[in-house]
Short mmCIF file of N, CA and C in Angstrom, two decimals:
data_model
loop_
_atom_site.label_atom_id
_atom_site.label_comp_id
_atom_site.label_asym_id
_atom_site.label_seq_id
_atom_site.Cartn_x
_atom_site.Cartn_y
_atom_site.Cartn_z
N UNK A 104 133.64 106.72 181.93
CA UNK A 104 133.15 106.76 180.57
C UNK A 104 132.54 108.11 180.25
N UNK A 105 132.64 108.49 179.02
CA UNK A 105 131.97 109.68 178.49
C UNK A 105 130.93 109.18 177.52
N UNK A 106 129.71 109.60 177.70
CA UNK A 106 128.63 109.19 176.83
C UNK A 106 128.14 110.40 176.05
N UNK A 107 127.97 110.25 174.79
CA UNK A 107 127.36 111.29 173.97
C UNK A 107 126.11 110.68 173.39
N UNK A 108 124.99 111.25 173.67
CA UNK A 108 123.71 110.65 173.38
C UNK A 108 123.03 111.41 172.27
N UNK A 109 122.66 110.73 171.21
CA UNK A 109 121.91 111.32 170.12
C UNK A 109 120.58 110.60 170.02
N UNK A 110 119.57 111.32 169.68
CA UNK A 110 118.29 110.69 169.43
C UNK A 110 117.65 111.41 168.27
N UNK A 111 117.08 110.68 167.37
CA UNK A 111 116.44 111.34 166.25
C UNK A 111 115.14 110.64 165.92
N UNK A 112 114.13 111.38 165.79
CA UNK A 112 112.85 110.88 165.31
C UNK A 112 112.31 111.95 164.36
N UNK A 113 112.38 111.66 163.12
CA UNK A 113 111.93 112.51 162.03
C UNK A 113 112.65 113.85 161.97
N UNK A 114 112.10 114.93 162.52
CA UNK A 114 112.67 116.25 162.28
C UNK A 114 113.54 116.79 163.40
N UNK A 115 113.50 116.22 164.57
CA UNK A 115 114.27 116.81 165.66
C UNK A 115 115.40 115.89 166.10
N UNK A 116 116.45 116.49 166.56
CA UNK A 116 117.58 115.75 167.09
C UNK A 116 117.93 116.37 168.44
N UNK A 117 118.19 115.53 169.43
CA UNK A 117 118.58 116.02 170.74
C UNK A 117 119.99 115.54 171.02
N UNK A 118 120.79 116.41 171.57
CA UNK A 118 122.16 116.08 171.93
C UNK A 118 122.31 116.28 173.43
N UNK A 119 122.76 115.27 174.12
CA UNK A 119 123.01 115.38 175.55
C UNK A 119 124.37 114.78 175.81
N UNK A 120 125.25 115.54 176.46
CA UNK A 120 126.55 114.98 176.81
C UNK A 120 126.66 114.87 178.31
N UNK A 121 127.25 113.79 178.77
CA UNK A 121 127.40 113.56 180.19
C UNK A 121 128.84 113.18 180.45
N UNK A 122 129.48 113.88 181.36
CA UNK A 122 130.82 113.51 181.79
C UNK A 122 130.80 113.41 183.30
N UNK A 123 131.89 112.95 183.89
CA UNK A 123 131.98 112.84 185.32
C UNK A 123 131.78 114.17 186.02
N UNK A 124 132.15 115.26 185.36
CA UNK A 124 132.02 116.59 185.95
C UNK A 124 130.58 117.05 185.93
N UNK A 125 129.84 116.65 184.92
CA UNK A 125 128.47 117.11 184.76
C UNK A 125 127.47 116.12 185.33
N UNK A 126 127.68 115.70 186.56
CA UNK A 126 126.80 114.69 187.15
C UNK A 126 125.38 115.19 187.29
N UNK A 127 125.16 116.50 187.35
CA UNK A 127 123.81 117.01 187.47
C UNK A 127 122.99 116.71 186.21
N UNK A 128 123.64 116.41 185.08
CA UNK A 128 122.92 116.09 183.85
C UNK A 128 122.39 114.66 183.86
N UNK A 129 122.90 113.82 184.74
CA UNK A 129 122.47 112.42 184.77
C UNK A 129 120.97 112.25 185.02
N UNK A 130 120.37 112.94 186.01
CA UNK A 130 118.92 112.77 186.18
C UNK A 130 118.13 113.21 184.96
N UNK A 131 118.59 114.26 184.28
CA UNK A 131 117.90 114.71 183.07
C UNK A 131 117.98 113.64 182.00
N UNK A 132 119.18 113.10 181.78
CA UNK A 132 119.36 112.05 180.79
C UNK A 132 118.54 110.83 181.15
N UNK A 133 118.61 110.42 182.42
CA UNK A 133 117.87 109.24 182.85
C UNK A 133 116.38 109.44 182.67
N UNK A 134 115.87 110.60 183.10
CA UNK A 134 114.44 110.86 182.98
C UNK A 134 113.98 110.91 181.54
N UNK A 135 114.76 111.59 180.69
CA UNK A 135 114.40 111.68 179.27
C UNK A 135 114.43 110.31 178.62
N UNK A 136 115.51 109.54 178.90
CA UNK A 136 115.64 108.22 178.30
C UNK A 136 114.53 107.29 178.78
N UNK A 137 114.18 107.39 180.04
CA UNK A 137 113.13 106.53 180.59
C UNK A 137 111.79 106.79 179.91
N UNK A 138 111.47 108.06 179.69
CA UNK A 138 110.21 108.42 179.03
C UNK A 138 110.22 107.96 177.58
N UNK A 139 111.28 108.30 176.83
CA UNK A 139 111.33 107.98 175.42
C UNK A 139 111.59 106.50 175.16
N UNK A 140 112.26 105.82 176.07
CA UNK A 140 112.49 104.40 175.90
C UNK A 140 111.17 103.66 175.79
N UNK A 141 110.21 104.02 176.62
CA UNK A 141 108.89 103.37 176.58
C UNK A 141 108.17 103.65 175.27
N UNK A 142 108.37 104.87 174.74
CA UNK A 142 107.68 105.24 173.50
C UNK A 142 108.25 104.53 172.28
N UNK A 143 109.58 104.45 172.19
CA UNK A 143 110.18 103.99 170.95
C UNK A 143 110.79 102.60 171.01
N UNK A 144 111.02 102.09 172.18
CA UNK A 144 111.66 100.77 172.28
C UNK A 144 110.63 99.69 172.56
N UNK A 145 110.95 98.56 172.09
CA UNK A 145 110.11 97.39 172.33
C UNK A 145 110.97 96.33 172.98
N UNK A 146 110.38 95.24 173.36
CA UNK A 146 111.16 94.15 173.92
C UNK A 146 112.12 93.64 172.86
N UNK A 147 113.32 93.33 173.28
CA UNK A 147 114.35 92.80 172.40
C UNK A 147 114.60 93.69 171.17
N UNK A 148 115.02 94.95 171.39
CA UNK A 148 115.25 95.85 170.26
C UNK A 148 116.41 95.37 169.38
N UNK A 149 116.34 95.68 168.12
CA UNK A 149 117.44 95.36 167.19
C UNK A 149 118.54 96.39 167.39
N UNK A 150 119.76 95.91 167.64
CA UNK A 150 120.89 96.79 167.93
C UNK A 150 121.97 96.59 166.87
N UNK A 151 122.43 97.71 166.32
CA UNK A 151 123.56 97.72 165.40
C UNK A 151 124.74 98.36 166.13
N UNK A 152 125.88 97.67 166.13
CA UNK A 152 127.08 98.17 166.81
C UNK A 152 128.15 98.48 165.76
N UNK A 153 128.80 99.62 165.93
CA UNK A 153 129.94 99.99 165.09
C UNK A 153 130.97 100.69 165.96
N UNK A 154 132.07 101.10 165.38
CA UNK A 154 133.09 101.87 166.09
C UNK A 154 134.00 102.54 165.08
N UNK A 155 135.03 103.24 165.56
CA UNK A 155 136.02 103.78 164.63
C UNK A 155 137.40 103.17 164.86
N UNK A 156 137.53 102.31 165.86
CA UNK A 156 138.82 101.68 166.16
C UNK A 156 139.05 100.40 165.37
N UNK A 157 138.05 99.94 164.66
CA UNK A 157 138.19 98.74 163.83
C UNK A 157 137.52 97.52 164.44
N UNK A 158 137.25 96.55 163.59
CA UNK A 158 136.51 95.35 163.98
C UNK A 158 137.21 94.54 165.07
N UNK A 159 138.53 94.62 165.14
CA UNK A 159 139.28 93.83 166.12
C UNK A 159 139.54 94.57 167.44
N UNK A 160 139.03 95.77 167.60
CA UNK A 160 139.26 96.54 168.82
C UNK A 160 138.54 95.91 170.01
N UNK A 161 139.17 95.92 171.18
CA UNK A 161 138.53 95.31 172.35
C UNK A 161 137.24 96.02 172.78
N UNK A 162 137.12 97.32 172.53
CA UNK A 162 135.93 98.06 172.95
C UNK A 162 134.65 97.55 172.32
N UNK A 163 134.72 97.11 171.08
CA UNK A 163 133.52 96.64 170.39
C UNK A 163 133.03 95.32 170.99
N UNK A 164 133.95 94.51 171.46
CA UNK A 164 133.57 93.24 172.10
C UNK A 164 132.92 93.49 173.46
N UNK A 165 133.44 94.48 174.20
CA UNK A 165 132.82 94.85 175.48
C UNK A 165 131.42 95.42 175.25
N UNK A 166 131.27 96.23 174.23
CA UNK A 166 129.97 96.81 173.92
C UNK A 166 128.97 95.73 173.52
N UNK A 167 129.42 94.71 172.83
CA UNK A 167 128.55 93.60 172.47
C UNK A 167 128.06 92.88 173.73
N UNK A 168 128.93 92.68 174.71
CA UNK A 168 128.53 92.06 175.97
C UNK A 168 127.49 92.91 176.70
N UNK A 169 127.70 94.23 176.72
CA UNK A 169 126.76 95.13 177.36
C UNK A 169 125.40 95.08 176.65
N UNK A 170 125.43 95.09 175.33
CA UNK A 170 124.19 95.08 174.54
C UNK A 170 123.39 93.80 174.76
N UNK A 171 124.07 92.70 175.02
CA UNK A 171 123.38 91.43 175.27
C UNK A 171 122.51 91.47 176.52
N UNK A 172 122.76 92.45 177.39
CA UNK A 172 121.93 92.60 178.59
C UNK A 172 120.51 93.06 178.25
N UNK A 173 120.33 93.73 177.11
CA UNK A 173 119.00 94.23 176.76
C UNK A 173 118.42 93.60 175.50
N UNK A 174 119.23 92.85 174.75
CA UNK A 174 118.72 92.26 173.52
C UNK A 174 119.57 91.08 173.08
N UNK A 175 118.97 90.21 172.30
CA UNK A 175 119.76 89.16 171.65
C UNK A 175 119.74 89.31 170.13
N UNK A 176 119.18 90.43 169.66
CA UNK A 176 119.17 90.75 168.23
C UNK A 176 120.25 91.81 167.99
N UNK A 177 121.51 91.36 167.99
CA UNK A 177 122.66 92.26 167.91
C UNK A 177 123.43 92.01 166.63
N UNK A 178 123.75 93.08 165.93
CA UNK A 178 124.51 93.03 164.69
C UNK A 178 125.71 93.95 164.82
N UNK A 179 126.85 93.51 164.33
CA UNK A 179 128.05 94.34 164.32
C UNK A 179 128.48 94.58 162.88
N UNK A 180 128.61 95.85 162.53
CA UNK A 180 129.12 96.25 161.23
C UNK A 180 130.16 97.33 161.52
N UNK A 181 131.44 96.99 161.38
CA UNK A 181 132.51 97.90 161.79
C UNK A 181 133.59 97.96 160.71
N UNK A 182 134.39 99.03 160.75
CA UNK A 182 135.47 99.16 159.77
C UNK A 182 136.52 98.05 159.91
N UNK A 183 137.10 97.66 158.78
CA UNK A 183 138.17 96.65 158.81
C UNK A 183 139.39 97.17 159.55
N UNK A 184 139.66 98.47 159.44
CA UNK A 184 140.86 99.07 160.03
C UNK A 184 140.47 100.26 160.90
N UNK A 185 141.45 100.76 161.64
CA UNK A 185 141.24 101.92 162.49
C UNK A 185 140.85 103.13 161.64
N UNK A 186 139.76 103.76 162.01
CA UNK A 186 139.25 104.95 161.31
C UNK A 186 139.12 106.13 162.27
N UNK A 187 139.96 106.16 163.32
CA UNK A 187 139.91 107.25 164.28
C UNK A 187 140.13 108.59 163.57
N UNK A 188 139.32 109.56 163.91
CA UNK A 188 139.44 110.88 163.31
C UNK A 188 138.80 111.00 161.94
N UNK A 189 138.08 109.98 161.52
CA UNK A 189 137.45 110.01 160.19
C UNK A 189 136.28 110.97 160.12
N UNK A 190 135.74 111.33 161.26
CA UNK A 190 134.58 112.20 161.27
C UNK A 190 133.40 111.57 160.55
N UNK A 191 132.55 112.40 159.99
CA UNK A 191 131.35 111.90 159.30
C UNK A 191 131.62 111.81 157.79
N UNK A 192 132.76 111.25 157.47
CA UNK A 192 133.18 111.12 156.08
C UNK A 192 132.58 109.85 155.48
N UNK A 193 132.17 109.94 154.22
CA UNK A 193 131.72 108.78 153.46
C UNK A 193 132.74 108.45 152.39
N UNK A 194 132.84 107.18 152.06
CA UNK A 194 133.73 106.75 150.99
C UNK A 194 132.96 106.87 149.68
N UNK A 195 133.45 107.73 148.79
CA UNK A 195 132.78 107.97 147.51
C UNK A 195 133.73 107.64 146.36
N UNK A 196 133.19 107.17 145.27
CA UNK A 196 133.98 106.95 144.07
C UNK A 196 134.71 105.62 144.02
N UNK A 197 134.63 104.82 145.07
CA UNK A 197 135.24 103.49 145.06
C UNK A 197 134.26 102.50 145.65
N UNK A 198 134.39 101.26 145.24
CA UNK A 198 133.54 100.21 145.80
C UNK A 198 134.06 99.82 147.18
N UNK A 199 133.14 99.56 148.08
CA UNK A 199 133.51 99.10 149.41
C UNK A 199 133.41 97.59 149.46
N UNK A 200 134.36 96.97 150.14
CA UNK A 200 134.29 95.51 150.30
C UNK A 200 133.68 95.19 151.66
N UNK A 201 132.94 94.10 151.70
CA UNK A 201 132.30 93.65 152.92
C UNK A 201 132.66 92.19 153.14
N UNK A 202 133.00 91.86 154.38
CA UNK A 202 133.33 90.49 154.73
C UNK A 202 132.47 90.07 155.91
N UNK A 203 131.78 88.94 155.78
CA UNK A 203 131.00 88.41 156.89
C UNK A 203 131.92 87.51 157.71
N UNK A 204 132.19 87.93 158.95
CA UNK A 204 133.11 87.21 159.81
C UNK A 204 132.42 86.11 160.61
N UNK A 205 131.22 86.40 161.06
CA UNK A 205 130.38 85.44 161.78
C UNK A 205 128.95 85.70 161.35
N UNK A 206 128.01 85.02 161.98
CA UNK A 206 126.62 85.11 161.58
C UNK A 206 126.12 86.56 161.52
N UNK A 207 126.32 87.35 162.57
CA UNK A 207 125.82 88.72 162.61
C UNK A 207 126.96 89.74 162.69
N UNK A 208 128.14 89.39 162.24
CA UNK A 208 129.30 90.27 162.34
C UNK A 208 129.92 90.48 160.97
N UNK A 209 130.02 91.77 160.57
CA UNK A 209 130.54 92.14 159.26
C UNK A 209 131.63 93.19 159.41
N UNK A 210 132.62 93.14 158.54
CA UNK A 210 133.61 94.22 158.48
C UNK A 210 133.52 94.86 157.09
N UNK A 211 133.66 96.17 157.09
CA UNK A 211 133.54 96.97 155.87
C UNK A 211 134.84 97.74 155.68
N UNK A 212 135.29 97.82 154.44
CA UNK A 212 136.48 98.62 154.13
C UNK A 212 136.04 100.07 153.94
N UNK A 213 135.66 100.70 155.05
CA UNK A 213 135.15 102.07 154.99
C UNK A 213 135.14 102.70 156.36
N UNK A 214 134.44 103.82 156.48
CA UNK A 214 134.37 104.61 157.70
C UNK A 214 133.21 104.14 158.58
N UNK A 215 133.13 104.61 159.83
CA UNK A 215 131.98 104.27 160.66
C UNK A 215 130.64 104.71 160.05
N UNK A 216 130.61 105.88 159.42
CA UNK A 216 129.39 106.33 158.76
C UNK A 216 129.01 105.38 157.62
N UNK A 217 130.00 104.93 156.85
CA UNK A 217 129.74 103.93 155.80
C UNK A 217 129.13 102.67 156.41
N UNK A 218 129.70 102.24 157.52
CA UNK A 218 129.24 101.00 158.17
C UNK A 218 127.79 101.10 158.62
N UNK A 219 127.41 102.23 159.18
CA UNK A 219 126.04 102.40 159.64
C UNK A 219 125.07 102.45 158.45
N UNK A 220 125.45 103.15 157.39
CA UNK A 220 124.58 103.22 156.21
C UNK A 220 124.42 101.83 155.59
N UNK A 221 125.52 101.10 155.42
CA UNK A 221 125.44 99.75 154.85
C UNK A 221 124.67 98.82 155.78
N UNK A 222 124.90 98.97 157.08
CA UNK A 222 124.18 98.15 158.05
C UNK A 222 122.68 98.38 158.01
N UNK A 223 122.26 99.65 157.95
CA UNK A 223 120.83 99.94 158.00
C UNK A 223 120.12 99.77 156.67
N UNK A 224 120.80 100.05 155.56
CA UNK A 224 120.12 100.02 154.26
C UNK A 224 120.36 98.76 153.45
N UNK A 225 121.36 97.97 153.81
CA UNK A 225 121.65 96.76 153.04
C UNK A 225 121.56 95.50 153.91
N UNK A 226 122.37 95.42 154.94
CA UNK A 226 122.40 94.20 155.76
C UNK A 226 121.09 94.02 156.54
N UNK A 227 120.58 95.11 157.13
CA UNK A 227 119.36 95.04 157.93
C UNK A 227 118.18 95.70 157.23
N UNK A 228 118.13 95.60 155.90
CA UNK A 228 117.08 96.29 155.15
C UNK A 228 115.69 95.73 155.45
N UNK A 229 115.60 94.47 155.87
CA UNK A 229 114.29 93.88 156.19
C UNK A 229 113.70 94.47 157.46
N UNK A 230 114.54 94.79 158.42
CA UNK A 230 114.09 95.39 159.69
C UNK A 230 115.22 96.26 160.21
N UNK A 231 115.05 97.56 160.15
CA UNK A 231 116.11 98.50 160.54
C UNK A 231 116.36 98.42 162.05
N UNK A 232 117.56 98.82 162.47
CA UNK A 232 117.86 98.78 163.91
C UNK A 232 117.08 99.83 164.69
N UNK A 233 116.77 99.50 165.93
CA UNK A 233 116.14 100.45 166.84
C UNK A 233 117.19 101.32 167.52
N UNK A 234 118.38 100.73 167.74
CA UNK A 234 119.46 101.41 168.44
C UNK A 234 120.75 101.22 167.65
N UNK A 235 121.55 102.27 167.53
CA UNK A 235 122.90 102.16 166.99
C UNK A 235 123.86 102.56 168.11
N UNK A 236 124.71 101.62 168.52
CA UNK A 236 125.74 101.87 169.53
C UNK A 236 127.07 101.99 168.81
N UNK A 237 127.80 103.05 169.10
CA UNK A 237 129.09 103.26 168.47
C UNK A 237 130.17 103.38 169.54
N UNK A 238 131.15 102.50 169.49
CA UNK A 238 132.24 102.51 170.48
C UNK A 238 132.57 101.09 170.90
N UNK A 239 133.11 100.91 171.98
CA UNK A 239 133.59 101.86 172.96
C UNK A 239 134.94 102.37 172.46
N UNK A 240 135.04 103.68 172.28
CA UNK A 240 136.24 104.30 171.73
C UNK A 240 137.37 104.29 172.75
N UNK A 241 138.58 103.97 172.30
CA UNK A 241 139.76 104.05 173.16
C UNK A 241 140.23 105.49 173.16
N UNK A 242 139.92 106.21 174.21
CA UNK A 242 140.21 107.64 174.31
C UNK A 242 138.92 108.42 174.34
N UNK A 243 138.99 109.59 174.91
CA UNK A 243 137.78 110.37 175.11
C UNK A 243 137.46 111.26 173.92
N UNK A 244 136.20 111.52 173.74
CA UNK A 244 135.71 112.44 172.71
C UNK A 244 135.06 113.61 173.42
N UNK A 245 135.81 114.68 173.59
CA UNK A 245 135.34 115.85 174.32
C UNK A 245 135.56 117.12 173.51
N UNK A 246 134.76 118.12 173.77
CA UNK A 246 134.96 119.43 173.15
C UNK A 246 134.89 119.40 171.64
N UNK A 247 135.81 120.10 171.00
CA UNK A 247 135.82 120.19 169.54
C UNK A 247 136.14 118.88 168.85
N UNK A 248 136.69 117.92 169.58
CA UNK A 248 137.03 116.63 168.99
C UNK A 248 135.79 115.88 168.51
N UNK A 249 134.63 116.20 169.07
CA UNK A 249 133.43 115.47 168.66
C UNK A 249 133.13 115.66 167.18
N UNK A 250 133.61 116.74 166.58
CA UNK A 250 133.33 116.99 165.16
C UNK A 250 134.15 116.10 164.24
N UNK A 251 135.29 115.62 164.70
CA UNK A 251 136.12 114.75 163.86
C UNK A 251 136.13 113.32 164.35
N UNK A 252 135.31 113.00 165.33
CA UNK A 252 135.26 111.66 165.89
C UNK A 252 134.48 110.70 165.00
N UNK A 253 135.11 109.62 164.62
CA UNK A 253 134.41 108.57 163.88
C UNK A 253 133.40 107.85 164.76
N UNK A 254 133.71 107.74 166.06
CA UNK A 254 132.78 107.09 166.99
C UNK A 254 131.46 107.86 167.03
N UNK A 255 131.54 109.17 167.21
CA UNK A 255 130.31 109.95 167.29
C UNK A 255 129.63 110.10 165.93
N UNK A 256 130.39 110.01 164.86
CA UNK A 256 129.78 110.01 163.52
C UNK A 256 128.93 108.76 163.33
N UNK A 257 129.39 107.63 163.87
CA UNK A 257 128.59 106.41 163.79
C UNK A 257 127.26 106.56 164.52
N UNK A 258 127.31 107.16 165.72
CA UNK A 258 126.07 107.40 166.47
C UNK A 258 125.19 108.42 165.76
N UNK A 259 125.79 109.47 165.23
CA UNK A 259 125.05 110.52 164.53
C UNK A 259 124.37 109.95 163.28
N UNK A 260 125.11 109.12 162.52
CA UNK A 260 124.51 108.52 161.32
C UNK A 260 123.38 107.57 161.70
N UNK A 261 123.53 106.87 162.82
CA UNK A 261 122.43 106.03 163.30
C UNK A 261 121.18 106.85 163.56
N UNK A 262 121.35 108.02 164.17
CA UNK A 262 120.21 108.91 164.42
C UNK A 262 119.62 109.41 163.11
N UNK A 263 120.47 109.74 162.15
CA UNK A 263 119.99 110.20 160.85
C UNK A 263 119.24 109.10 160.10
N UNK A 264 119.57 107.85 160.38
CA UNK A 264 118.88 106.71 159.75
C UNK A 264 117.61 106.32 160.51
N UNK A 265 117.28 107.05 161.59
CA UNK A 265 116.02 106.82 162.30
C UNK A 265 116.13 105.99 163.55
N UNK A 266 117.33 105.64 163.97
CA UNK A 266 117.52 104.85 165.19
C UNK A 266 117.91 105.76 166.35
N UNK A 267 117.92 105.21 167.52
CA UNK A 267 118.47 105.89 168.68
C UNK A 267 119.97 105.68 168.61
N UNK A 268 120.76 106.74 168.47
CA UNK A 268 122.21 106.63 168.32
C UNK A 268 122.93 107.01 169.59
N UNK A 269 123.83 106.14 170.06
CA UNK A 269 124.58 106.39 171.28
C UNK A 269 126.05 106.10 171.02
N UNK A 270 126.91 107.07 171.30
CA UNK A 270 128.35 106.89 171.16
C UNK A 270 128.99 106.79 172.53
N UNK A 271 129.92 105.85 172.70
CA UNK A 271 130.57 105.64 173.98
C UNK A 271 132.08 105.71 173.83
N UNK A 272 132.73 106.37 174.79
CA UNK A 272 134.18 106.51 174.78
C UNK A 272 134.73 106.23 176.16
N UNK A 273 135.95 105.73 176.20
CA UNK A 273 136.63 105.47 177.46
C UNK A 273 137.65 106.58 177.71
N UNK A 274 137.55 107.21 178.86
CA UNK A 274 138.50 108.27 179.21
C UNK A 274 139.87 107.66 179.46
N UNK A 275 140.90 108.42 179.15
CA UNK A 275 142.27 107.94 179.27
C UNK A 275 143.11 109.06 179.86
N UNK A 276 143.83 108.80 180.92
CA UNK A 276 144.70 109.79 181.56
C UNK A 276 146.07 109.71 180.89
N UNK A 277 146.34 110.62 179.98
CA UNK A 277 147.59 110.57 179.22
C UNK A 277 148.80 110.91 180.07
N UNK A 278 148.62 111.70 181.13
CA UNK A 278 149.74 112.04 182.01
C UNK A 278 150.17 110.85 182.86
N UNK A 279 149.20 110.11 183.37
CA UNK A 279 149.51 108.96 184.21
C UNK A 279 149.53 107.65 183.43
N UNK A 280 149.07 107.71 182.18
CA UNK A 280 149.02 106.53 181.30
C UNK A 280 148.13 105.43 181.88
N UNK A 281 146.97 105.83 182.46
CA UNK A 281 146.05 104.87 183.02
C UNK A 281 144.68 105.09 182.41
N UNK A 282 143.89 104.04 182.41
CA UNK A 282 142.51 104.12 181.90
C UNK A 282 141.55 104.23 183.05
#
């Protein structure tokens, strides 16, 4: 897995990327997260999950299972269709449709950034999320691709909305066609 970690509290944003090659960054990430987790997280944090592969993508279901390990206050707001490569684009000039699929699961006819904004300002307006998880993306988000990644835009928008934003991607070996 490739993890891209965003954190935002008021005026500062920290970006930490960890890949299999950069294993020396893991202690830094772990130490930073451990310190800040105690400061900003509480028991049973509210988690908002989104992605760019769409509401029916298998990665979002795996991420929901992982999130259940730390909380039972989990909400999913994801695009109706695949929005890979959407970047941090917002849908402007048209109305967005929202469909409630289950109790805490919604699909939006928009981008991952749209989903996070609607999730934080409309669906969860009574109590904003503490964490925004975006992914698990099918394919890696590395290098310059992070600028056009809808997965990382979801995490980035979560950070801009005041939550801890984390984007997750699954590496894929295109030469061997294995995950």
